[in-house]
Tab-separated table of C-alpha atoms and ligand atoms in Angstrom:
chain	number	residue	atom	x	y	z
A	1	UNK	CA	-42.380	15.013	-13.194
A	2	UNK	CA	-41.977	12.002	-15.370
A	3	UNK	CA	-44.767	9.561	-15.942
A	4	UNK	CA	-44.844	6.131	-17.476
A	5	UNK	CA	-45.496	7.553	-20.945
A	6	UNK	CA	-41.787	8.247	-21.285
A	7	UNK	CA	-40.946	4.564	-20.792
A	8	UNK	CA	-38.104	3.647	-23.070
A	9	UNK	CA	-38.590	6.808	-25.100
A	10	UNK	CA	-35.444	8.209	-26.646
A	11	UNK	CA	-34.174	10.668	-29.211
A	12	UNK	CA	-32.431	7.678	-30.756
A	13	UNK	CA	-34.502	5.916	-33.428
A	14	UNK	CA	-36.043	2.568	-32.468
A	15	UNK	CA	-35.149	-0.187	-34.867
A	16	UNK	CA	-37.179	-3.303	-35.552
A	17	UNK	CA	-34.769	-5.572	-33.637
A	18	UNK	CA	-34.774	-3.542	-30.410
A	19	UNK	CA	-36.222	-5.521	-27.530
A	20	UNK	CA	-35.318	-3.744	-24.352
A	21	UNK	CA	-34.287	-0.407	-22.919
A	22	UNK	CA	-30.681	0.106	-21.866
A	23	UNK	CA	-29.400	2.910	-19.614
A	24	UNK	CA	-26.648	4.402	-21.782
A	25	UNK	CA	-24.040	6.945	-20.634
A	26	UNK	CA	-24.464	10.113	-22.732
A	27	UNK	CA	-22.368	12.509	-20.665
A	28	UNK	CA	-19.697	12.573	-17.973
A	29	UNK	CA	-17.980	15.300	-15.951
A	30	UNK	CA	-16.242	16.048	-12.688
A	31	UNK	CA	-15.094	18.741	-10.328
A	32	UNK	CA	-12.201	18.830	-7.875
A	33	UNK	CA	-11.695	21.617	-5.306
A	34	UNK	CA	-8.728	23.922	-5.986
A	35	UNK	CA	-6.832	23.184	-2.786
A	36	UNK	CA	-4.366	20.325	-3.428
A	37	UNK	CA	-2.656	18.847	-0.373
A	38	UNK	CA	0.507	16.760	-0.879
A	39	UNK	CA	1.425	13.897	1.488
A	40	UNK	CA	4.268	15.910	2.995
A	41	UNK	CA	1.767	18.377	4.503
A	42	UNK	CA	0.715	15.722	7.070
A	43	UNK	CA	4.255	15.295	8.428
A	44	UNK	CA	3.976	18.694	10.135
A	45	UNK	CA	1.360	17.438	12.613
A	46	UNK	CA	1.500	13.608	12.477
A	47	UNK	CA	4.054	10.827	12.858
A	48	UNK	CA	3.801	9.813	9.202
A	49	UNK	CA	5.727	10.146	5.949
A	50	UNK	CA	5.164	10.572	2.248
A	51	UNK	CA	6.896	7.216	1.842
A	52	UNK	CA	4.448	5.386	4.174
A	53	UNK	CA	1.355	6.911	2.577
A	54	UNK	CA	2.638	6.296	-0.968
A	55	UNK	CA	3.744	2.697	-0.464
A	56	UNK	CA	0.793	1.582	1.729
A	57	UNK	CA	-1.982	3.298	-0.229
A	58	UNK	CA	-0.643	4.697	-3.537
A	59	UNK	CA	-1.918	8.140	-2.568
A	60	UNK	CA	0.331	11.133	-3.357
A	61	UNK	CA	-2.067	14.056	-3.020
A	62	UNK	CA	-5.748	14.861	-2.546
A	63	UNK	CA	-8.066	17.866	-2.943
A	64	UNK	CA	-9.810	19.475	0.023
A	65	UNK	CA	-12.864	21.704	-0.300
A	66	UNK	CA	-12.572	25.321	0.862
A	67	UNK	CA	-14.266	26.252	4.152
A	68	UNK	CA	-17.256	27.734	2.347
A	69	UNK	CA	-17.440	25.023	-0.313
A	70	UNK	CA	-19.998	22.274	0.336
A	71	UNK	CA	-20.890	18.904	-1.147
A	72	UNK	CA	-23.759	20.475	-3.127
A	73	UNK	CA	-21.294	22.970	-4.679
A	74	UNK	CA	-19.006	20.160	-5.830
A	75	UNK	CA	-21.985	18.132	-7.058
A	76	UNK	CA	-23.442	21.082	-8.985
A	77	UNK	CA	-20.142	21.771	-10.775
A	78	UNK	CA	-19.759	18.100	-11.737
A	79	UNK	CA	-23.390	18.078	-12.948
A	80	UNK	CA	-22.820	21.159	-15.103
A	81	UNK	CA	-19.734	19.541	-16.645
A	82	UNK	CA	-21.684	16.346	-17.423
A	83	UNK	CA	-24.611	18.305	-18.937
A	84	UNK	CA	-22.166	20.246	-21.148
A	85	UNK	CA	-20.444	17.008	-22.150
A	86	UNK	CA	-23.810	15.446	-23.096
A	87	UNK	CA	-24.938	18.635	-24.854
A	88	UNK	CA	-28.345	18.511	-23.185
A	89	UNK	CA	-30.462	20.915	-21.203
A	90	UNK	CA	-31.081	20.352	-17.475
A	91	UNK	CA	-34.818	20.702	-18.162
A	92	UNK	CA	-34.695	17.411	-20.059
A	93	UNK	CA	-33.688	15.441	-16.938
A	94	UNK	CA	-36.324	13.186	-15.380
A	95	UNK	CA	-34.394	12.406	-12.190
A	96	UNK	CA	-31.292	13.229	-10.170
A	97	UNK	CA	-29.626	10.775	-7.808
A	98	UNK	CA	-26.727	11.868	-5.624
A	99	UNK	CA	-24.563	9.294	-3.877
A	100	UNK	CA	-23.089	10.878	-0.756
A	101	UNK	CA	-22.384	10.229	2.920
A	102	UNK	CA	-21.400	13.849	3.534
A	103	UNK	CA	-24.488	15.916	2.623
A	104	UNK	CA	-24.554	19.661	3.357
A	105	UNK	CA	-27.450	19.159	5.771
A	106	UNK	CA	-29.402	16.315	7.330
A	107	UNK	CA	-32.059	17.395	4.868
A	108	UNK	CA	-32.968	18.486	2.230
A	109	UNK	CA	-31.110	16.022	0.033
A	110	UNK	CA	-28.129	17.181	-1.987
A	111	UNK	CA	-30.106	15.941	-4.996
A	112	UNK	CA	-32.838	18.539	-4.525
A	113	UNK	CA	-30.239	21.277	-3.956
A	114	UNK	CA	-28.521	20.404	-7.239
A	115	UNK	CA	-31.907	20.221	-8.967
A	116	UNK	CA	-32.660	23.846	-8.035
A	117	UNK	CA	-29.164	25.090	-8.862
A	118	UNK	CA	-29.042	23.611	-12.384
A	119	UNK	CA	-32.726	24.325	-13.085
A	120	UNK	CA	-33.757	20.704	-13.637
A	121	UNK	CA	-37.293	21.508	-12.591
A	122	UNK	CA	-38.916	18.488	-14.221
A	123	UNK	CA	-36.675	16.065	-12.331
A	124	UNK	CA	-37.409	14.234	-9.096
A	125	UNK	CA	-34.335	14.106	-6.881
A	126	UNK	CA	-32.975	12.147	-3.947
A	127	UNK	CA	-29.764	10.908	-2.279
A	128	UNK	CA	-28.407	7.390	-1.886
A	129	UNK	CA	-26.124	6.524	1.041
A	130	UNK	CA	-23.964	3.430	0.682
A	131	UNK	CA	-20.655	5.112	1.569
A	132	UNK	CA	-17.853	4.121	-0.829
A	133	UNK	CA	-20.211	1.785	-2.716
A	134	UNK	CA	-22.673	4.676	-3.082
A	135	UNK	CA	-22.078	5.377	-6.748
A	136	UNK	CA	-22.489	1.715	-7.717
A	137	UNK	CA	-25.744	1.618	-5.717
A	138	UNK	CA	-26.912	4.889	-7.330
A	139	UNK	CA	-26.152	3.617	-10.837
A	140	UNK	CA	-28.012	0.370	-10.150
A	141	UNK	CA	-31.025	2.370	-8.917
A	142	UNK	CA	-30.882	4.705	-11.913
A	143	UNK	CA	-30.717	1.692	-14.208
A	144	UNK	CA	-33.787	0.177	-12.532
A	145	UNK	CA	-35.736	3.440	-12.931
A	146	UNK	CA	-34.817	3.663	-16.607
A	147	UNK	CA	-35.507	0.048	-17.600
A	148	UNK	CA	-38.824	0.116	-15.706
A	149	UNK	CA	-39.862	3.287	-17.518
A	150	UNK	CA	-39.957	5.597	-14.489
A	151	UNK	CA	-37.393	7.933	-16.034
A	152	UNK	CA	-35.678	8.396	-19.379
A	153	UNK	CA	-32.772	10.686	-18.509
A	154	UNK	CA	-31.106	10.549	-15.101
A	155	UNK	CA	-28.212	12.575	-13.728
A	156	UNK	CA	-26.218	10.371	-11.335
A	157	UNK	CA	-23.682	12.145	-9.139
A	158	UNK	CA	-21.139	10.992	-6.570
A	159	UNK	CA	-20.080	13.910	-4.361
A	160	UNK	CA	-18.234	14.009	-1.056
A	161	UNK	CA	-16.477	16.278	1.411
A	162	UNK	CA	-14.865	13.561	3.543
A	163	UNK	CA	-12.405	16.163	4.885
A	164	UNK	CA	-15.332	17.249	7.121
A	165	UNK	CA	-15.448	13.901	8.957
A	166	UNK	CA	-11.707	13.380	9.440
A	167	UNK	CA	-10.117	13.109	12.861
A	168	UNK	CA	-6.920	15.031	12.076
A	169	UNK	CA	-5.110	13.298	14.944
A	170	UNK	CA	-5.748	9.789	13.507
A	171	UNK	CA	-2.926	9.059	11.060
A	172	UNK	CA	-4.594	5.763	10.096
A	173	UNK	CA	-7.456	7.572	8.349
A	174	UNK	CA	-6.929	11.301	7.759
A	175	UNK	CA	-4.132	10.850	5.205
A	176	UNK	CA	-6.303	8.626	3.012
A	177	UNK	CA	-9.387	10.628	2.065
A	178	UNK	CA	-10.148	13.549	-0.251
A	179	UNK	CA	-13.017	15.680	-1.585
A	180	UNK	CA	-14.505	15.798	-5.083
A	181	UNK	CA	-17.468	15.024	-7.313
A	182	UNK	CA	-18.179	13.217	-10.571
A	183	UNK	CA	-21.354	12.830	-12.598
A	184	UNK	CA	-22.813	10.689	-15.366
A	185	UNK	CA	-25.952	11.216	-17.414
A	186	UNK	CA	-27.814	8.049	-18.309
A	187	UNK	CA	-30.432	7.884	-21.052
A	188	UNK	CA	-32.829	5.078	-21.911
A	189	UNK	CA	-32.065	3.845	-25.411
A	190	UNK	CA	-33.291	0.792	-27.285
A	191	UNK	CA	-31.117	-2.299	-27.049
A	192	UNK	CA	-31.247	-5.801	-28.458
A	193	UNK	CA	-30.696	-7.486	-25.105
A	194	UNK	CA	-27.317	-8.773	-26.283
A	195	UNK	CA	-23.911	-8.166	-24.743
A	196	UNK	CA	-22.966	-5.861	-27.633
A	197	UNK	CA	-25.533	-3.266	-26.451
A	198	UNK	CA	-24.233	0.028	-25.103
A	199	UNK	CA	-25.280	0.897	-21.558
A	200	UNK	CA	-25.610	-0.910	-18.242
A	201	UNK	CA	-25.583	-4.654	-18.885
A	202	UNK	CA	-25.796	-5.954	-15.312
A	203	UNK	CA	-25.576	-4.982	-11.655
A	204	UNK	CA	-24.501	-6.857	-8.517
A	205	UNK	CA	-25.209	-5.317	-5.100
A	206	UNK	CA	-24.290	-6.756	-1.677
A	207	UNK	CA	-24.265	-5.780	1.995
A	208	UNK	CA	-23.282	-7.345	5.313
A	209	UNK	CA	-24.197	-5.135	8.259
A	210	UNK	CA	-22.482	-7.451	10.726
A	211	UNK	CA	-19.203	-5.700	9.835
A	212	UNK	CA	-20.326	-2.249	11.002
A	213	UNK	CA	-17.399	-1.863	13.424
A	214	UNK	CA	-14.798	-2.062	10.655
A	215	UNK	CA	-15.724	1.277	9.090
A	216	UNK	CA	-18.184	3.750	10.559
A	217	UNK	CA	-18.684	7.349	11.668
A	218	UNK	CA	-18.969	7.801	15.449
A	219	UNK	CA	-21.705	10.443	15.359
A	220	UNK	CA	-25.054	11.180	13.778
A	221	UNK	CA	-28.393	12.917	13.987
A	222	UNK	CA	-30.219	10.435	16.161
A	223	UNK	CA	-27.307	9.505	18.442
A	224	UNK	CA	-24.773	12.241	19.233
A	225	UNK	CA	-26.379	15.083	17.307
A	226	UNK	CA	-22.983	15.726	15.709
A	227	UNK	CA	-21.506	14.743	12.363
A	228	UNK	CA	-18.884	12.547	14.046
A	229	UNK	CA	-15.553	11.253	12.775
A	230	UNK	CA	-14.671	8.386	10.480
A	231	UNK	CA	-13.269	5.325	12.258
A	232	UNK	CA	-11.696	2.443	10.347
A	233	UNK	CA	-9.885	-0.800	11.005
A	234	UNK	CA	-7.990	-0.385	7.751
A	235	UNK	CA	-6.302	-3.759	7.555
A	236	UNK	CA	-9.605	-5.592	8.219
A	237	UNK	CA	-11.410	-3.593	5.528
A	238	UNK	CA	-8.460	-4.329	3.236
A	239	UNK	CA	-8.947	-8.073	3.737
A	240	UNK	CA	-12.676	-7.881	2.877
A	241	UNK	CA	-11.973	-5.622	-0.116
A	242	UNK	CA	-9.490	-7.931	-1.794
A	243	UNK	CA	-11.847	-10.896	-1.377
A	244	UNK	CA	-15.170	-9.252	-2.197
A	245	UNK	CA	-14.313	-6.894	-5.069
A	246	UNK	CA	-13.144	-9.571	-7.497
A	247	UNK	CA	-16.150	-11.716	-6.477
A	248	UNK	CA	-18.692	-8.974	-7.179
A	249	UNK	CA	-16.999	-7.971	-10.449
A	250	UNK	CA	-17.126	-11.589	-11.598
A	251	UNK	CA	-20.760	-11.889	-10.494
A	252	UNK	CA	-21.732	-8.800	-12.518
A	253	UNK	CA	-19.904	-10.110	-15.587
A	254	UNK	CA	-21.525	-13.553	-15.266
A	255	UNK	CA	-24.994	-11.963	-14.979
A	256	UNK	CA	-24.253	-10.065	-18.203
A	257	UNK	CA	-23.140	-13.268	-19.954
A	258	UNK	CA	-19.546	-12.038	-20.095
A	259	UNK	CA	-16.222	-12.901	-18.483
A	260	UNK	CA	-13.158	-10.983	-17.308
A	261	UNK	CA	-11.391	-11.592	-20.638
A	262	UNK	CA	-14.090	-9.455	-22.343
A	263	UNK	CA	-13.301	-6.430	-20.146
A	264	UNK	CA	-11.586	-3.412	-21.716
A	265	UNK	CA	-11.376	-1.361	-18.500
A	266	UNK	CA	-11.737	-1.951	-14.791
A	267	UNK	CA	-12.794	1.315	-13.163
A	268	UNK	CA	-12.431	0.500	-9.463
A	269	UNK	CA	-13.242	2.459	-6.347
A	270	UNK	CA	-10.028	4.348	-5.627
A	271	UNK	CA	-9.157	3.513	-2.005
A	272	UNK	CA	-5.773	1.841	-2.198
A	273	UNK	CA	-3.490	0.933	-5.123
A	274	UNK	CA	-2.731	-2.431	-3.500
A	275	UNK	CA	-6.453	-3.321	-3.432
A	276	UNK	CA	-6.785	-2.170	-7.055
A	277	UNK	CA	-3.796	-4.297	-8.098
A	278	UNK	CA	-5.024	-7.296	-6.095
A	279	UNK	CA	-8.459	-7.157	-7.744
A	280	UNK	CA	-6.948	-6.845	-11.239
A	281	UNK	CA	-4.714	-9.828	-10.473
A	282	UNK	CA	-7.677	-11.923	-9.334
A	283	UNK	CA	-9.542	-11.030	-12.527
A	284	UNK	CA	-6.359	-11.875	-14.476
A	285	UNK	CA	-6.272	-8.450	-16.118
A	286	UNK	CA	-3.113	-6.311	-16.493
A	287	UNK	CA	-2.868	-2.902	-14.800
A	288	UNK	CA	-2.787	-1.323	-18.291
A	289	UNK	CA	-6.526	-2.010	-18.371
A	290	UNK	CA	-7.292	-0.293	-15.064
A	291	UNK	CA	-8.155	3.397	-14.626
A	292	UNK	CA	-6.164	4.649	-11.625
A	293	UNK	CA	-6.641	8.087	-10.061
A	294	UNK	CA	-5.972	7.270	-6.403
A	295	UNK	CA	-2.552	8.951	-6.553
A	296	UNK	CA	-4.137	12.335	-7.336
A	297	UNK	CA	-7.511	12.156	-5.567
A	298	UNK	CA	-7.039	9.927	-2.517
A	299	UNK	CA	-10.172	8.069	-1.446
A	300	UNK	CA	-13.165	10.268	-2.325
A	301	UNK	CA	-15.731	7.620	-1.292
A	302	UNK	CA	-18.835	7.758	-3.533
A	303	UNK	CA	-17.149	10.294	-5.821
A	304	UNK	CA	-14.185	8.108	-6.707
A	305	UNK	CA	-15.740	6.030	-9.504
A	306	UNK	CA	-17.406	8.882	-11.435
A	307	UNK	CA	-14.192	10.907	-11.007
A	308	UNK	CA	-12.189	8.012	-12.465
A	309	UNK	CA	-14.703	7.551	-15.315
A	310	UNK	CA	-14.550	11.255	-16.126
A	311	UNK	CA	-10.737	11.382	-16.010
A	312	UNK	CA	-10.522	8.164	-18.078
A	313	UNK	CA	-12.869	9.641	-20.695
A	314	UNK	CA	-11.048	13.013	-20.756
A	315	UNK	CA	-7.717	11.221	-21.267
A	316	UNK	CA	-9.213	9.395	-24.257
A	317	UNK	CA	-8.866	5.970	-22.628
A	318	UNK	CA	-12.571	5.079	-22.456
A	319	UNK	CA	-13.954	4.768	-25.968
A	320	UNK	CA	-17.498	4.176	-27.176
A	321	UNK	CA	-18.180	0.431	-27.168
A	322	UNK	CA	-15.592	-0.408	-24.482
A	323	UNK	CA	-16.719	-2.909	-21.857
A	324	UNK	CA	-16.213	-1.488	-18.373
A	325	UNK	CA	-16.558	-3.189	-15.034
A	326	UNK	CA	-16.736	-0.893	-12.051
A	327	UNK	CA	-16.617	-2.115	-8.427
A	328	UNK	CA	-16.568	-0.657	-4.917
A	329	UNK	CA	-16.729	-1.556	-1.229
A	330	UNK	CA	-17.207	0.616	1.831
A	331	UNK	CA	-18.813	1.136	5.217
A	332	UNK	CA	-21.699	-1.141	6.085
A	333	UNK	CA	-20.127	-3.187	4.693
A	334	UNK	CA	-21.771	-2.516	1.341
A	335	UNK	CA	-20.246	-3.488	-1.984
A	336	UNK	CA	-21.135	-4.100	-5.594
A	337	UNK	CA	-20.191	-3.994	-9.258
A	338	UNK	CA	-21.649	-2.950	-12.584
A	339	UNK	CA	-20.857	-4.104	-16.094
A	340	UNK	CA	-21.522	-1.468	-18.725
A	341	UNK	CA	-20.632	-0.785	-22.306
A	342	UNK	CA	-19.453	2.844	-22.746
B	401	LIG	O1	-13.026	3.214	0.820
B	401	LIG	C1	-13.580	2.439	1.827
B	401	LIG	C2	-12.818	1.236	2.019
B	401	LIG	N1	-11.561	1.513	2.649
B	401	LIG	C3	-10.498	0.881	2.225
B	401	LIG	O2	-10.556	0.151	1.274
B	401	LIG	C4	-9.234	1.043	3.021
B	401	LIG	C5	-8.631	-0.303	3.218
B	401	LIG	N2	-7.430	-0.310	3.960
B	401	LIG	C6	-6.249	0.221	3.535
B	401	LIG	O3	-6.190	0.862	2.509
B	401	LIG	C7	-5.018	-0.073	4.328
B	401	LIG	O4	-5.327	-1.026	5.318
B	401	LIG	C8	-4.393	1.181	4.997
B	401	LIG	C9	-3.731	2.060	3.954
B	401	LIG	C10	-5.465	1.938	5.745
B	401	LIG	C11	-3.314	0.749	5.999
B	401	LIG	O5	-2.362	-0.105	5.377
B	401	LIG	P1	-1.937	-1.477	6.085
B	401	LIG	O6	-0.856	-2.033	5.284
B	401	LIG	O7	-3.184	-2.301	6.239
B	401	LIG	O8	-1.368	-1.008	7.471
B	401	LIG	P2	-1.884	-1.315	8.960
B	401	LIG	O9	-3.209	-0.682	9.203
B	401	LIG	O10	-1.772	-2.783	9.217
B	401	LIG	O11	-0.780	-0.557	9.820
B	401	LIG	C12	0.604	-0.903	9.740
B	401	LIG	C13	1.380	0.049	10.627
B	401	LIG	C14	0.806	0.204	12.019
B	401	LIG	O12	1.880	0.284	12.923
B	401	LIG	P3	2.341	-1.002	13.783
B	401	LIG	O13	1.128	-1.386	14.582
B	401	LIG	O14	2.728	-2.040	12.775
B	401	LIG	O15	3.478	-0.465	14.583
B	401	LIG	C15	0.103	1.535	11.979
B	401	LIG	O16	0.025	2.149	13.245
B	401	LIG	O17	1.370	1.385	10.059
B	401	LIG	C16	1.009	2.329	11.075
B	401	LIG	N3	0.352	3.466	10.434
B	401	LIG	C17	1.033	4.516	9.924
B	401	LIG	N4	2.357	4.791	9.900
B	401	LIG	C18	2.717	5.938	9.309
B	401	LIG	C19	-0.972	3.660	10.208
B	401	LIG	N5	-1.162	4.836	9.576
B	401	LIG	C20	0.070	5.371	9.383
B	401	LIG	C21	0.521	6.562	8.790
B	401	LIG	N6	1.845	6.799	8.755
B	401	LIG	N7	-0.316	7.462	8.209
């Protein structure tokens, strides 16, 4: 376990001007299940079409986990990819945070399952549940642990098997979601406190539980004793998303002392291409500066942002020093944004 003696410690040399600790991304990776399902597959059982799904959501295909493949399996593979990308040993991790709403079991947490599988035996581990905003919430929590000296290196994972909570007779939801996992490794490194620092520069988290009925799962441990199915009033969530995502992105940038014109990349939650375009328009940024994976992944909830970051990095789009703003909204409602320099 980590203690306060690691506060702000880093392999990177401390220079005389460093004032604060920043949570810097040192590794990224992802995993997608092998089974790819194209839009056309849904036309066999539902009154829908590739054209409707494509034009209303931007989704063309998604990955579904195999029957014997669980959220912890996806999370572990993404974690291994991120560790390899960072070139570090799992034993050097101080903490693991997994953002998920589809854990293997009620407990233990997916975080502890990943911890055992990758051999990160010095790390404390837990899950965060904020549905599609889960990864933003997990990153904000990881950042707080690092800047307060409670951890130096944290593995942050978003992993979901939303295919397990789909009602396959509901065409308004089951065509939209997919399975997958992405992971980042954050490390505390010295910063100057200025906007040129690498790492997380600001966070903006929000929730409004009065909108529960717009997006929820109709089962659970303490109520039905079942996992339940996802229920969504899509067009109502859409309305909130367009309004709230640009707001939270702007709030995060303002807290960092930056503005939208400073942004190199928006890495949005991948729910709907029209929401992604609407948010970019509100921030007055062209789509060339947005990482888009929704066509290939569908909506993977808490996994969508780390998947998009990993794909964006693998494609050579995200470069060291780029300013990224990442934003998400989901069930709760819960939403938020993070400004970080890659
Ligand atoms: O990640 C968490 C946050 N979630 C989101 O951000 C999702 C937000 N919402 C959306 O992405 C969009 O609202 C949807 C893609 C879910 C739906 O698009 P929409 O343009 O808002 O359509 P709608 O819900 O208003 O439905 C329009 C029509 C309806 O038919 P009527 O009532 O006009 O006759 C639906 O029954 O489309 C119908 N419809 C479909 N038709 C063919 C709904 N699902 C389908 C379908 N295929 N799969």
